[in-house]
mmCIF file of C-alpha atoms and ligand atoms in Angstrom:
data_model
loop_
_atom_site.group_PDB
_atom_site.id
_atom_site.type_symbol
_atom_site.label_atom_id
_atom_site.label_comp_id
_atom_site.label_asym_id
_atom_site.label_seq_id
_atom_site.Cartn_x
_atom_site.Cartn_y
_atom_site.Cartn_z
ATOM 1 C CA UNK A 1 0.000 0.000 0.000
ATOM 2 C CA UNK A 2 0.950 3.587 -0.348
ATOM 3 C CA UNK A 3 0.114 5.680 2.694
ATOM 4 C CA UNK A 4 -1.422 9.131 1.278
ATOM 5 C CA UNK A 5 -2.706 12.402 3.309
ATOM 6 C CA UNK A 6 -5.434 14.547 2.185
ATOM 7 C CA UNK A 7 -3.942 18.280 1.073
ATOM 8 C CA UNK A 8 -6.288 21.348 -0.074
ATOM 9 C CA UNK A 9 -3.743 22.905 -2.191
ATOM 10 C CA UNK A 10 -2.391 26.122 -1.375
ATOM 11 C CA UNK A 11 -5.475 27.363 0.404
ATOM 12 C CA UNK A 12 -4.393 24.685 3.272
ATOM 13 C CA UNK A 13 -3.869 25.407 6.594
ATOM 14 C CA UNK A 14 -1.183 22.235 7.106
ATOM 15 C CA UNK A 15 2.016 22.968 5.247
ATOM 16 C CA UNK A 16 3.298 20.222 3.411
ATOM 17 C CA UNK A 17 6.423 19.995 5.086
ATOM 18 C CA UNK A 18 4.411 18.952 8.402
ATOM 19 C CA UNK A 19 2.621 16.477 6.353
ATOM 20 C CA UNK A 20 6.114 15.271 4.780
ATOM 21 C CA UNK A 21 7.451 14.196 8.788
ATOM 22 C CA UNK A 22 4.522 11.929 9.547
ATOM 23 C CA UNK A 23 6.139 8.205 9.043
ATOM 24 C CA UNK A 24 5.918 6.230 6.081
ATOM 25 C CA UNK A 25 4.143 8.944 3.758
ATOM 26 C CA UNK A 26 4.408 8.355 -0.332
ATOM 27 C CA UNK A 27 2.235 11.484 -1.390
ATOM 28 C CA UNK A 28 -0.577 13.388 -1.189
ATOM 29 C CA UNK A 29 -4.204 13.529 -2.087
ATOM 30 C CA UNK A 30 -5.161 17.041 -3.915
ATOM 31 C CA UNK A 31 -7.019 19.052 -6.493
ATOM 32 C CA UNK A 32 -7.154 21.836 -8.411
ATOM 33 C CA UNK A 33 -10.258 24.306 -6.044
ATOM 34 C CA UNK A 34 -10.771 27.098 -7.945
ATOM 35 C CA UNK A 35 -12.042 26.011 -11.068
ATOM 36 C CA UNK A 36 -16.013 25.614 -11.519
ATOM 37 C CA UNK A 37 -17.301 22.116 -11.586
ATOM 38 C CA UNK A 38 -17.271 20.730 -15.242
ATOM 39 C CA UNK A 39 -15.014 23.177 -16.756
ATOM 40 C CA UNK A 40 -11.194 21.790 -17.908
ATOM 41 C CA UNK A 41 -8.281 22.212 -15.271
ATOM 42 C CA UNK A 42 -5.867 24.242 -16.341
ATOM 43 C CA UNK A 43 -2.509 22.446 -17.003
ATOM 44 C CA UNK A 44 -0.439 24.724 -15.436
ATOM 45 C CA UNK A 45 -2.373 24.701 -12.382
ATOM 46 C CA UNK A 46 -2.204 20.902 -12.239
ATOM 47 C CA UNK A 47 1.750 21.291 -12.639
ATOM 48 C CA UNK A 48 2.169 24.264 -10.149
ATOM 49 C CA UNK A 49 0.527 21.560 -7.391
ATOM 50 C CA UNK A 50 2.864 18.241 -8.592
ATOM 51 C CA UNK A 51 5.435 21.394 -8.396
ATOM 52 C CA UNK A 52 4.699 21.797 -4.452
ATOM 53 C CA UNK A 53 4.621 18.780 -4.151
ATOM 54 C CA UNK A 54 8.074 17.487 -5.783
ATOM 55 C CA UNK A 55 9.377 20.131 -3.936
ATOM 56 C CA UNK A 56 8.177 18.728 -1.221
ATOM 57 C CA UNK A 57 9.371 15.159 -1.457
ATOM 58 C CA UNK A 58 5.725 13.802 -1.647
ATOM 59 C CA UNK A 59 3.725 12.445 -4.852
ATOM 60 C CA UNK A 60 1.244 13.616 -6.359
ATOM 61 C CA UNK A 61 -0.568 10.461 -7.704
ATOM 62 C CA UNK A 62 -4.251 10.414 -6.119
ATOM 63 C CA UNK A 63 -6.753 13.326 -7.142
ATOM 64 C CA UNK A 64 -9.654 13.599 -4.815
ATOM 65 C CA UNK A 65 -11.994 14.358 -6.469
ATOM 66 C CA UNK A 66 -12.403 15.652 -9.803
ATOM 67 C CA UNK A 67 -16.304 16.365 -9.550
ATOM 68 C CA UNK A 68 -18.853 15.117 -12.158
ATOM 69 C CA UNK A 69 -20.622 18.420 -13.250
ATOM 70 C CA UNK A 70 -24.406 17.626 -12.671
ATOM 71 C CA UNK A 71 -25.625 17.599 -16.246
ATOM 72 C CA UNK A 72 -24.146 14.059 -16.662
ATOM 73 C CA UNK A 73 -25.913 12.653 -13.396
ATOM 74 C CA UNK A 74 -28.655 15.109 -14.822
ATOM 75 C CA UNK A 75 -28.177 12.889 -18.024
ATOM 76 C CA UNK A 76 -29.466 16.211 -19.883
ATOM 77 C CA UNK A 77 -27.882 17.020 -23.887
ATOM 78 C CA UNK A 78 -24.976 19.429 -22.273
ATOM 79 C CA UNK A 79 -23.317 16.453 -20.568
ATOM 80 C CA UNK A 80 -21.449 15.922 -24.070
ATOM 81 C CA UNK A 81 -19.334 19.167 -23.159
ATOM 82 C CA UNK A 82 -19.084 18.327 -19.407
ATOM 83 C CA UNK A 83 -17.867 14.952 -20.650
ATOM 84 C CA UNK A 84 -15.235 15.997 -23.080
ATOM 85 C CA UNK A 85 -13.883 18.644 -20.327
ATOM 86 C CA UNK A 86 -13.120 15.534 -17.941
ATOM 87 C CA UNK A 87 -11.683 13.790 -20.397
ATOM 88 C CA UNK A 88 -9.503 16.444 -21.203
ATOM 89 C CA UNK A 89 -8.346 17.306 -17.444
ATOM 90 C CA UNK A 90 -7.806 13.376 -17.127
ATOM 91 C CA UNK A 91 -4.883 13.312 -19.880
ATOM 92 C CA UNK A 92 -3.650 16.921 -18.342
ATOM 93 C CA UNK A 93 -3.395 14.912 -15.125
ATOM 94 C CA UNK A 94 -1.765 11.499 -16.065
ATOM 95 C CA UNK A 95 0.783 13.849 -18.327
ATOM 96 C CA UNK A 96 1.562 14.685 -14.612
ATOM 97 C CA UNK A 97 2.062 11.858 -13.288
ATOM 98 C CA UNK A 98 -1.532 11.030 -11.471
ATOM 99 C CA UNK A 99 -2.416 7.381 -11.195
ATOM 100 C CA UNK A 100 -5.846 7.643 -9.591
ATOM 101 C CA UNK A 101 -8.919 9.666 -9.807
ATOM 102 C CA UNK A 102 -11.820 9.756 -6.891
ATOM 103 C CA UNK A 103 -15.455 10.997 -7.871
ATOM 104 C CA UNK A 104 -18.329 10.753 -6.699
ATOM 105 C CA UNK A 105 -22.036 10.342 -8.407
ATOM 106 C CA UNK A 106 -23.778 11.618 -5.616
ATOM 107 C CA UNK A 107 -26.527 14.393 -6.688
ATOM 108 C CA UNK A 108 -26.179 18.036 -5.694
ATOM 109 C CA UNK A 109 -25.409 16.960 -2.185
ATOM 110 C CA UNK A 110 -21.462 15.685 -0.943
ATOM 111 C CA UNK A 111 -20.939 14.044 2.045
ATOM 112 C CA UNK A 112 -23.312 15.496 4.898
ATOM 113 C CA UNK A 113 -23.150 15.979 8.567
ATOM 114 C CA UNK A 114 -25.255 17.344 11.441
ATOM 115 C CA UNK A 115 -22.803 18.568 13.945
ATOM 116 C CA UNK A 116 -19.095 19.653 13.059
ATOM 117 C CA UNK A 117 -18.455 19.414 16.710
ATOM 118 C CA UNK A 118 -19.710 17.087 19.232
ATOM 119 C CA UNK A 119 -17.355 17.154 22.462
ATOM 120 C CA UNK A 120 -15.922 13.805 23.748
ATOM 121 C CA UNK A 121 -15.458 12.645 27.037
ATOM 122 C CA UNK A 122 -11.785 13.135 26.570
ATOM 123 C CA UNK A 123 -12.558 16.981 25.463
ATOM 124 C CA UNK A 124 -11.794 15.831 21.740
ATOM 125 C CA UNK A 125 -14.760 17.415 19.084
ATOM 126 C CA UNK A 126 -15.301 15.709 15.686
ATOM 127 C CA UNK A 127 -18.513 15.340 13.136
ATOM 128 C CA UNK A 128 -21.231 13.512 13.566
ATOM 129 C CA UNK A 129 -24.551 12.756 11.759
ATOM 130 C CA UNK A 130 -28.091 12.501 13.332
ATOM 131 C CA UNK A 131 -30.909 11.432 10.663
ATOM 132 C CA UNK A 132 -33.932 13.494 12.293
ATOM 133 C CA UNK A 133 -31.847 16.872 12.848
ATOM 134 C CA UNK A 134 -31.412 15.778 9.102
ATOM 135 C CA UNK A 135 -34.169 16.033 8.068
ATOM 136 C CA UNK A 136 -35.273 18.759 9.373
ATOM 137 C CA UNK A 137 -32.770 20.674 7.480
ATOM 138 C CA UNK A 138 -33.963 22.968 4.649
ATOM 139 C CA UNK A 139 -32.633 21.481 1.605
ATOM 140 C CA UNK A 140 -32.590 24.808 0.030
ATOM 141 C CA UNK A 141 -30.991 26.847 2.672
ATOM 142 C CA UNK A 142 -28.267 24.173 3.485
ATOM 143 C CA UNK A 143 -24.785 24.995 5.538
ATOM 144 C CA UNK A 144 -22.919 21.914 5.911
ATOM 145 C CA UNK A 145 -19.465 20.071 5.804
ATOM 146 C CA UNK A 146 -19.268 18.516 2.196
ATOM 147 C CA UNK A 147 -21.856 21.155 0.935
ATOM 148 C CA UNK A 148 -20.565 23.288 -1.939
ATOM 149 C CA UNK A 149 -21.730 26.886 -1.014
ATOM 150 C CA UNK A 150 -21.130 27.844 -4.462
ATOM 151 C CA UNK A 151 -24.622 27.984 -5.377
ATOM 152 C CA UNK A 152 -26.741 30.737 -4.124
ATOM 153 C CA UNK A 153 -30.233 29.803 -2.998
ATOM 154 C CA UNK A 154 -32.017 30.516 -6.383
ATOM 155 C CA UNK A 155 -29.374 28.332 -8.085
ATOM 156 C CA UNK A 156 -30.073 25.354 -5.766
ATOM 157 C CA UNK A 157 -33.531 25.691 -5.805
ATOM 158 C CA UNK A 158 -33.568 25.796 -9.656
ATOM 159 C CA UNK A 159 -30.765 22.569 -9.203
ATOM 160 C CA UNK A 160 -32.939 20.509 -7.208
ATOM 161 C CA UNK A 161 -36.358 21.145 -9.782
ATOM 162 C CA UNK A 162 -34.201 20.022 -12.340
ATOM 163 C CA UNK A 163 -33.966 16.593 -10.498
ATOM 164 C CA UNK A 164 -37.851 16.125 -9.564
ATOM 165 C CA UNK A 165 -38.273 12.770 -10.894
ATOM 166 C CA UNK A 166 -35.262 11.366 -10.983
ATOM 167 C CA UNK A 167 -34.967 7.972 -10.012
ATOM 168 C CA UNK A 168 -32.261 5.233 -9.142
ATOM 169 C CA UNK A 169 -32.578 3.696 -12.304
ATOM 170 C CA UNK A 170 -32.152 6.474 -14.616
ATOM 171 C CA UNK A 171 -29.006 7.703 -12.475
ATOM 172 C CA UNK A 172 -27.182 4.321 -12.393
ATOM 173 C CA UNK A 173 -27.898 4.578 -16.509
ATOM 174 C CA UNK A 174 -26.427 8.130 -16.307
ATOM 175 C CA UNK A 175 -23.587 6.706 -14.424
ATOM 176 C CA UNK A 176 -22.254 4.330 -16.933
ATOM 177 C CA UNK A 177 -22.812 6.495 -19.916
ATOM 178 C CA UNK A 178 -20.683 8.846 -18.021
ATOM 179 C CA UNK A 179 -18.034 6.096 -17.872
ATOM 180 C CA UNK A 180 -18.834 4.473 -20.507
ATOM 181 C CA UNK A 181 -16.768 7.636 -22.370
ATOM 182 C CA UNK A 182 -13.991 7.779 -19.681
ATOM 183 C CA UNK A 183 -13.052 4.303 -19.129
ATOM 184 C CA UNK A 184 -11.412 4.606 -22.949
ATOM 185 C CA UNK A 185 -9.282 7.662 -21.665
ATOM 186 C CA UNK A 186 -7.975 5.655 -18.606
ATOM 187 C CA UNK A 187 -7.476 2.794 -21.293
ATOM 188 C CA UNK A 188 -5.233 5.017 -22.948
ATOM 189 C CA UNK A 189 -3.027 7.069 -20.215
ATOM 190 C CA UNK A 190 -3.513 4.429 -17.630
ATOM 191 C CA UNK A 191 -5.529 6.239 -15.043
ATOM 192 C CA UNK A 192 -7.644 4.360 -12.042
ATOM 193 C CA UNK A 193 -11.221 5.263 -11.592
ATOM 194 C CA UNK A 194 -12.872 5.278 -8.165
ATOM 195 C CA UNK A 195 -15.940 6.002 -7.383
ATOM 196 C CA UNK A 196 -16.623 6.752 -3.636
ATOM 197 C CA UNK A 197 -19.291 5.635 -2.208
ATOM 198 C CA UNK A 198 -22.297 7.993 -1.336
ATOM 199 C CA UNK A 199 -21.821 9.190 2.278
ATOM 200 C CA UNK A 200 -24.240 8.326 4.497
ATOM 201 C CA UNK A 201 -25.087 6.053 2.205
ATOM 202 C CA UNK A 202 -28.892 6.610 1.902
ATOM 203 C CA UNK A 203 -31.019 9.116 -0.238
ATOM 204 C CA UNK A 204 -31.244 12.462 0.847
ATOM 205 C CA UNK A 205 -33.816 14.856 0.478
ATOM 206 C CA UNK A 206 -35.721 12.457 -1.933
ATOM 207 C CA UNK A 207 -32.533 12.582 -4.380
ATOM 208 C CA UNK A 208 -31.722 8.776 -4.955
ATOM 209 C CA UNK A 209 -28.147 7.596 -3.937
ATOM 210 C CA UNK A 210 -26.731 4.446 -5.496
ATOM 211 C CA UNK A 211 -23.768 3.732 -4.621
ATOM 212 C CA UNK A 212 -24.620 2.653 -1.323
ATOM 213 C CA UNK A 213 -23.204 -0.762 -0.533
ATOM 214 C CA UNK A 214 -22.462 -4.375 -1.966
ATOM 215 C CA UNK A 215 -25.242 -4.243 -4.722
ATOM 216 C CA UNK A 216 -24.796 -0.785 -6.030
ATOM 217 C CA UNK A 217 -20.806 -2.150 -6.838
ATOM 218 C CA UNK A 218 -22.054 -5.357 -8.186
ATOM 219 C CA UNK A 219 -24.474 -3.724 -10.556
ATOM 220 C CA UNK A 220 -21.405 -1.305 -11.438
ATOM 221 C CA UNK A 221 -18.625 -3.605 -11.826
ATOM 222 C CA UNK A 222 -21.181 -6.086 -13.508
ATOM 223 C CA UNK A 223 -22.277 -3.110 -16.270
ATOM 224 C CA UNK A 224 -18.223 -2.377 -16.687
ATOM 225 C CA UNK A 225 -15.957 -4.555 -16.165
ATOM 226 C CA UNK A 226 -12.981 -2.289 -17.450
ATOM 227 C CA UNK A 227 -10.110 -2.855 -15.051
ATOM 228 C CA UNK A 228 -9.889 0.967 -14.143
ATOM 229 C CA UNK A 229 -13.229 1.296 -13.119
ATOM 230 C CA UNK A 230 -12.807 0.569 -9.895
ATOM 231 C CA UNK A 231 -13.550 2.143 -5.846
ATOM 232 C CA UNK A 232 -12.461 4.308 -2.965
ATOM 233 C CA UNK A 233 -13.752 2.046 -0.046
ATOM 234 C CA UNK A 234 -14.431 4.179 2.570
ATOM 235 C CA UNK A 235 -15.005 2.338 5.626
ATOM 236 C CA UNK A 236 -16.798 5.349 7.243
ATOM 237 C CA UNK A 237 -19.448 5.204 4.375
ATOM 238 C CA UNK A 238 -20.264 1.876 3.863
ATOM 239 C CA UNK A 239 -19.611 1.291 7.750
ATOM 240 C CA UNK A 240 -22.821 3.619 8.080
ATOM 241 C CA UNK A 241 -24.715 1.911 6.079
ATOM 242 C CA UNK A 242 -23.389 -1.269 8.463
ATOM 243 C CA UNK A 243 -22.020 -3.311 5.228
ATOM 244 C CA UNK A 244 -19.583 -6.171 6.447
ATOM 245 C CA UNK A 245 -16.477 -4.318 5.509
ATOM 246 C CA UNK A 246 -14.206 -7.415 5.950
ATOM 247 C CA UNK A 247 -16.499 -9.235 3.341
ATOM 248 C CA UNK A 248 -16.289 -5.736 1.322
ATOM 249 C CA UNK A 249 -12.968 -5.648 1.492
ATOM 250 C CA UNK A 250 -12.105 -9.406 0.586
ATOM 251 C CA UNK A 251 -14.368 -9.716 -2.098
ATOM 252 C CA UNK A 252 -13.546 -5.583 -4.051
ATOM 253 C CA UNK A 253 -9.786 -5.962 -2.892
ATOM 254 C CA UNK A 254 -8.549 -6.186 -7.180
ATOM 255 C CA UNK A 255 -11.401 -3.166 -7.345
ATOM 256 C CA UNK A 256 -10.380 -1.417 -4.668
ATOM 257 C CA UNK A 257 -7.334 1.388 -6.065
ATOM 258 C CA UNK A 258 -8.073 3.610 -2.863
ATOM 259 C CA UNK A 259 -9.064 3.054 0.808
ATOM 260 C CA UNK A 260 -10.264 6.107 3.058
ATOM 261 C CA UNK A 261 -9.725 4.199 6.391
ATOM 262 C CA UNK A 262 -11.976 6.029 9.328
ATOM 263 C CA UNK A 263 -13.811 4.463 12.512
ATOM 264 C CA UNK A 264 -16.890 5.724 13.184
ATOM 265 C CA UNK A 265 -19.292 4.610 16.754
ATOM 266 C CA UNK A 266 -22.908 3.857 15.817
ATOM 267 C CA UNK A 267 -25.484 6.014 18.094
ATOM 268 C CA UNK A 268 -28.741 4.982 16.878
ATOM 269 C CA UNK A 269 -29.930 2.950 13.584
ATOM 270 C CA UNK A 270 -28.489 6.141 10.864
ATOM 271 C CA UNK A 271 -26.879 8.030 13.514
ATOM 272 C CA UNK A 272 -23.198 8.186 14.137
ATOM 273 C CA UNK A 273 -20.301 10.024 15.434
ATOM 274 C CA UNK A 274 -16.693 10.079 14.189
ATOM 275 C CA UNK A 275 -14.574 8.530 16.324
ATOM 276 C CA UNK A 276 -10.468 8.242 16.164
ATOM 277 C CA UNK A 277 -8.611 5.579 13.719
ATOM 278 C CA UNK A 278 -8.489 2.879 16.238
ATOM 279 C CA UNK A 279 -10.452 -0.287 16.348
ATOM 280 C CA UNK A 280 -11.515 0.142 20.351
ATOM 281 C CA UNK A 281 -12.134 3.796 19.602
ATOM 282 C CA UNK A 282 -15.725 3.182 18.340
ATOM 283 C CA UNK A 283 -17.421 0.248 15.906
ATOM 284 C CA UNK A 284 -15.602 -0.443 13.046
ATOM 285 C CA UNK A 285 -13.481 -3.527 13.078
ATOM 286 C CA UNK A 286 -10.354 -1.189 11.237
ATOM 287 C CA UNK A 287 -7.631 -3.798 12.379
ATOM 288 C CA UNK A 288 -9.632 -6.621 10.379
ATOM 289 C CA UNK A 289 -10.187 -4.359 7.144
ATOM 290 C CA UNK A 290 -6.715 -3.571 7.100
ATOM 291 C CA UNK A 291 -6.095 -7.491 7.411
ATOM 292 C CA UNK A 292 -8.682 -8.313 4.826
ATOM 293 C CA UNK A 293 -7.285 -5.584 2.051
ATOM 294 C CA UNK A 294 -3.649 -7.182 2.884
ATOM 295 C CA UNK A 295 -5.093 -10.752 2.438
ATOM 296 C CA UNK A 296 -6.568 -10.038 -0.398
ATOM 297 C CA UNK A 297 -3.515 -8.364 -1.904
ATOM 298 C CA UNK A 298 -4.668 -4.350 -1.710
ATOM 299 C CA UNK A 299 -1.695 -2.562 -3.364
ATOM 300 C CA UNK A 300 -3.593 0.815 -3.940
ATOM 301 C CA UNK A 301 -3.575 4.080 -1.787
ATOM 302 C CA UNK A 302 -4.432 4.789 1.635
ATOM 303 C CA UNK A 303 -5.163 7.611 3.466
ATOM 304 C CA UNK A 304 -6.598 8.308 6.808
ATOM 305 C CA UNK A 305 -9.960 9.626 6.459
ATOM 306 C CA UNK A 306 -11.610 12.187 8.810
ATOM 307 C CA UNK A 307 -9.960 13.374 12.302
ATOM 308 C CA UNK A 308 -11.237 14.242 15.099
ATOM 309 C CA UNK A 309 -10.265 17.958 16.657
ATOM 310 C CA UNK A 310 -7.131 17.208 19.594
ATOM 311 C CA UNK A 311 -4.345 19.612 21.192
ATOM 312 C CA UNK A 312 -6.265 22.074 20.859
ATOM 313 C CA UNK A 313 -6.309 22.270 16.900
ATOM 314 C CA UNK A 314 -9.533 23.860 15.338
ATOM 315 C CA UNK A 315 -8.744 22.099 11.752
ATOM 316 C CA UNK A 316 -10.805 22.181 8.756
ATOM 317 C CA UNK A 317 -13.705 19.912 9.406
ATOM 318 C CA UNK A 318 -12.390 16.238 9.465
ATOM 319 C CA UNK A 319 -9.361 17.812 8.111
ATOM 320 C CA UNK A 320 -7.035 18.993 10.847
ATOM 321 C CA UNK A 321 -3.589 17.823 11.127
ATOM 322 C CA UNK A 322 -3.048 16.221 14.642
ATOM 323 C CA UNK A 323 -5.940 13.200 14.639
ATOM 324 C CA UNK A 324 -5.293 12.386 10.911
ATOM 325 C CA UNK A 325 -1.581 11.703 11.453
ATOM 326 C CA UNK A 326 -2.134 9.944 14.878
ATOM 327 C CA UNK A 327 -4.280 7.575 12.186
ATOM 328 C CA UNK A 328 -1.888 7.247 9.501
ATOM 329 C CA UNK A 329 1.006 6.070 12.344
ATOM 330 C CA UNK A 330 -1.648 3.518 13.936
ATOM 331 C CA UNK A 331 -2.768 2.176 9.796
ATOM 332 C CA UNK A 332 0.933 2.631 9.317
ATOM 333 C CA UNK A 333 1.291 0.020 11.970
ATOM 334 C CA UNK A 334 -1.385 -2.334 11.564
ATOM 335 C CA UNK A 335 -0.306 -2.483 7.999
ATOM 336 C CA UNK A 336 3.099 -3.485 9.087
ATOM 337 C CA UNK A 337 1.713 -6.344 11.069
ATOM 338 C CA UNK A 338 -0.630 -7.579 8.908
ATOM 339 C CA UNK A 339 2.062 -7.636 5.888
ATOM 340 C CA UNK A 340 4.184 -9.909 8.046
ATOM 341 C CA UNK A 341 1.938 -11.791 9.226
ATOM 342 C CA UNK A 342 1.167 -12.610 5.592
ATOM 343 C CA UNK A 343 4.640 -13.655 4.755
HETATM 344 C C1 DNO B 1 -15.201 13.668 2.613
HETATM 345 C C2 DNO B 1 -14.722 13.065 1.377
HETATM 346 C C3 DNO B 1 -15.646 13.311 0.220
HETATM 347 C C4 DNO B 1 -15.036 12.759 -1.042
HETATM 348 C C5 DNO B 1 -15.917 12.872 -2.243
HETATM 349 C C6 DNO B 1 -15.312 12.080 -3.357
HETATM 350 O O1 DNO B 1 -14.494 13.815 3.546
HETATM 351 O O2 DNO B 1 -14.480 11.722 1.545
HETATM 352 O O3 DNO B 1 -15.916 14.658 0.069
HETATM 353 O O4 DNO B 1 -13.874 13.478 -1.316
HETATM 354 O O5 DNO B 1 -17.180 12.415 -1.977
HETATM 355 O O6 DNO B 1 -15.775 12.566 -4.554
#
């Protein structure tokens, strides 16, 4: 495996030469921010990051995420250009070096949680998600981690008409056309696909979700089965959605070209709270993944998923510096053990 850590470019808090000390790090995981969703990334942008990066002794191989403008999950006539725009940014980024690319096909709506801080017992704060403050949430007046405040209110409201009647079907069929005209590119320059999976994995204001667990991949995988079209199995997803991640993992591992490793503790039947990296720490068994991707010969990327808030820190949400690192040391670790235990 190749231990990664999650960087927002320049506008980043955490300099990369903190991120450089922590043990065992290949590169990091990045984007280009300040171009609008669908439109090409400029080349030199993409080689002023692997710049900052080189500089920094750290790869740049894993992009997370180039987003999938919503005309193509839309499945409306102007996908064509949204289409051809990703395919060009996905040659601009394999000339420069990137192996991997993480998406998502989740409509208008990222990942979403309810609280950005809930205190600990130890004095710790992370995120955490409860399904009836959820819903009680104006879908058109949202504020939220994950949430792309881009859009003003008129522009969401006119976003979420547009996909009144839109159903799983018709998505999953938008989803392969989409890759259906990708998968050729990464034929060609050698890039990995993978999709993460919808986070919490459950629809959300009456917008379908489908990548949600073990049948969502099947159908996927089933409907292409080009090697690059592949997964980011995030264990704080799917764990949500309480899939048997050591079945998950055993069963995707050739699929699987990117793991976000993150323990989350269960609360109530949707709701959770983020927890740190290790196993004891809440209810995901993360020292049996990380034995399950190793048995079943995971070779992709890694990174540490969310963090909680420690020593004080008041990081980006999920995103500080501290908790994150403590995680990549104790995956760093289990990963060591499990590797020799395999030999
Ligand atoms: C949250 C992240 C997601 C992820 C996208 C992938 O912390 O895991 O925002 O980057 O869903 O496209």
């Amino acid at each position: 495996m190749k231990m990664t850590f999650r960087w927002y470019g320049e506008g980043d808090s955490i300099p990369l030469a903190y991120i450089r000390q922590i043990p065992n790090l290949s590169g990091v995981v990045t984007a280009v921010y300040d171009t609008p969703v669908g439109e090409v990334w400029e080349e030199q942008k993409i080689l002023r990051l692997k710049q900052l990066c080189d500089d920094a002794g750290l790869e740049m191989q894993v992009i997370e995420s180039v987003p999938v403008h919503e005309d193509i999950k839309l499945g409306l006539p102007t996908r064509e250009r949204y289409i051809q725009n990703y395919q060009t940014t996905l040659r601009a980024l394999a000339r420069a070096g990137v192996k991997c690319v993480c998406y998502n096909f989740m409509p208008v709506f990222d990942w979403l949680r309810t609280n950005l801080k809930t205190v600990a017992k130890d004095g710790s704060n992370s995120l955490s998600y409860e399904h009836a403050a959820l819903i009680k949430l104006d879908k058109n007046d949202l504020h939220l981690p994950g949430w792309d405040e881009s859009y003003s209110k008129e522009q969401l409201k006119g976003l979420l008409a547009r996909y009144e009647g839109m159903t799983h079907e018709k998505l999953f069929e938008n989803l392969v056309y989409f890759l259906q005209s990708i998968l050729p590119v990464c034929d060609e320059v050698g890039i990995d696909m993978a999709i993460h999976p919808d986070d919490p994995p459950w629809d959300m204001f009456g917008l379908p979700r489908i990548i949600t667990g073990e049948a969502g991949f099947d159908r996927l995988f089933k409907a292409l089965p080009n090697a690059h079209n592949g997964m980011t199995f995030c264990t704080g997803s799917l764990g949500a959605g309480r899939g048997d991640l050591v079945h998950l993992a055993q069963k995707y591992a050739s699929r699987i070209f990117f793991a976000h490793l993150r323990q989350i503790r269960w609360v109530g039947e949707r709701d959770f709270v983020e927890a740190g990296h290790f196993t004891g720490a809440g209810s995901l068994d993360i020292a049996a993944v990380v034995r399950a991707l190793v048995r079943g010969g995971f070779k992709g990327y890694v990174r540490p998923d969310h963090g909680r808030n420690i020593w004080g820190e008041d990081g980006k949400p999920g995103y500080g510096l501290y908790d994150r690192a403590l995680g990549a040391a104790y995956l760093n670790g289990l990963f060591e053990a499990m590797e020799q235990e395999e030999v």
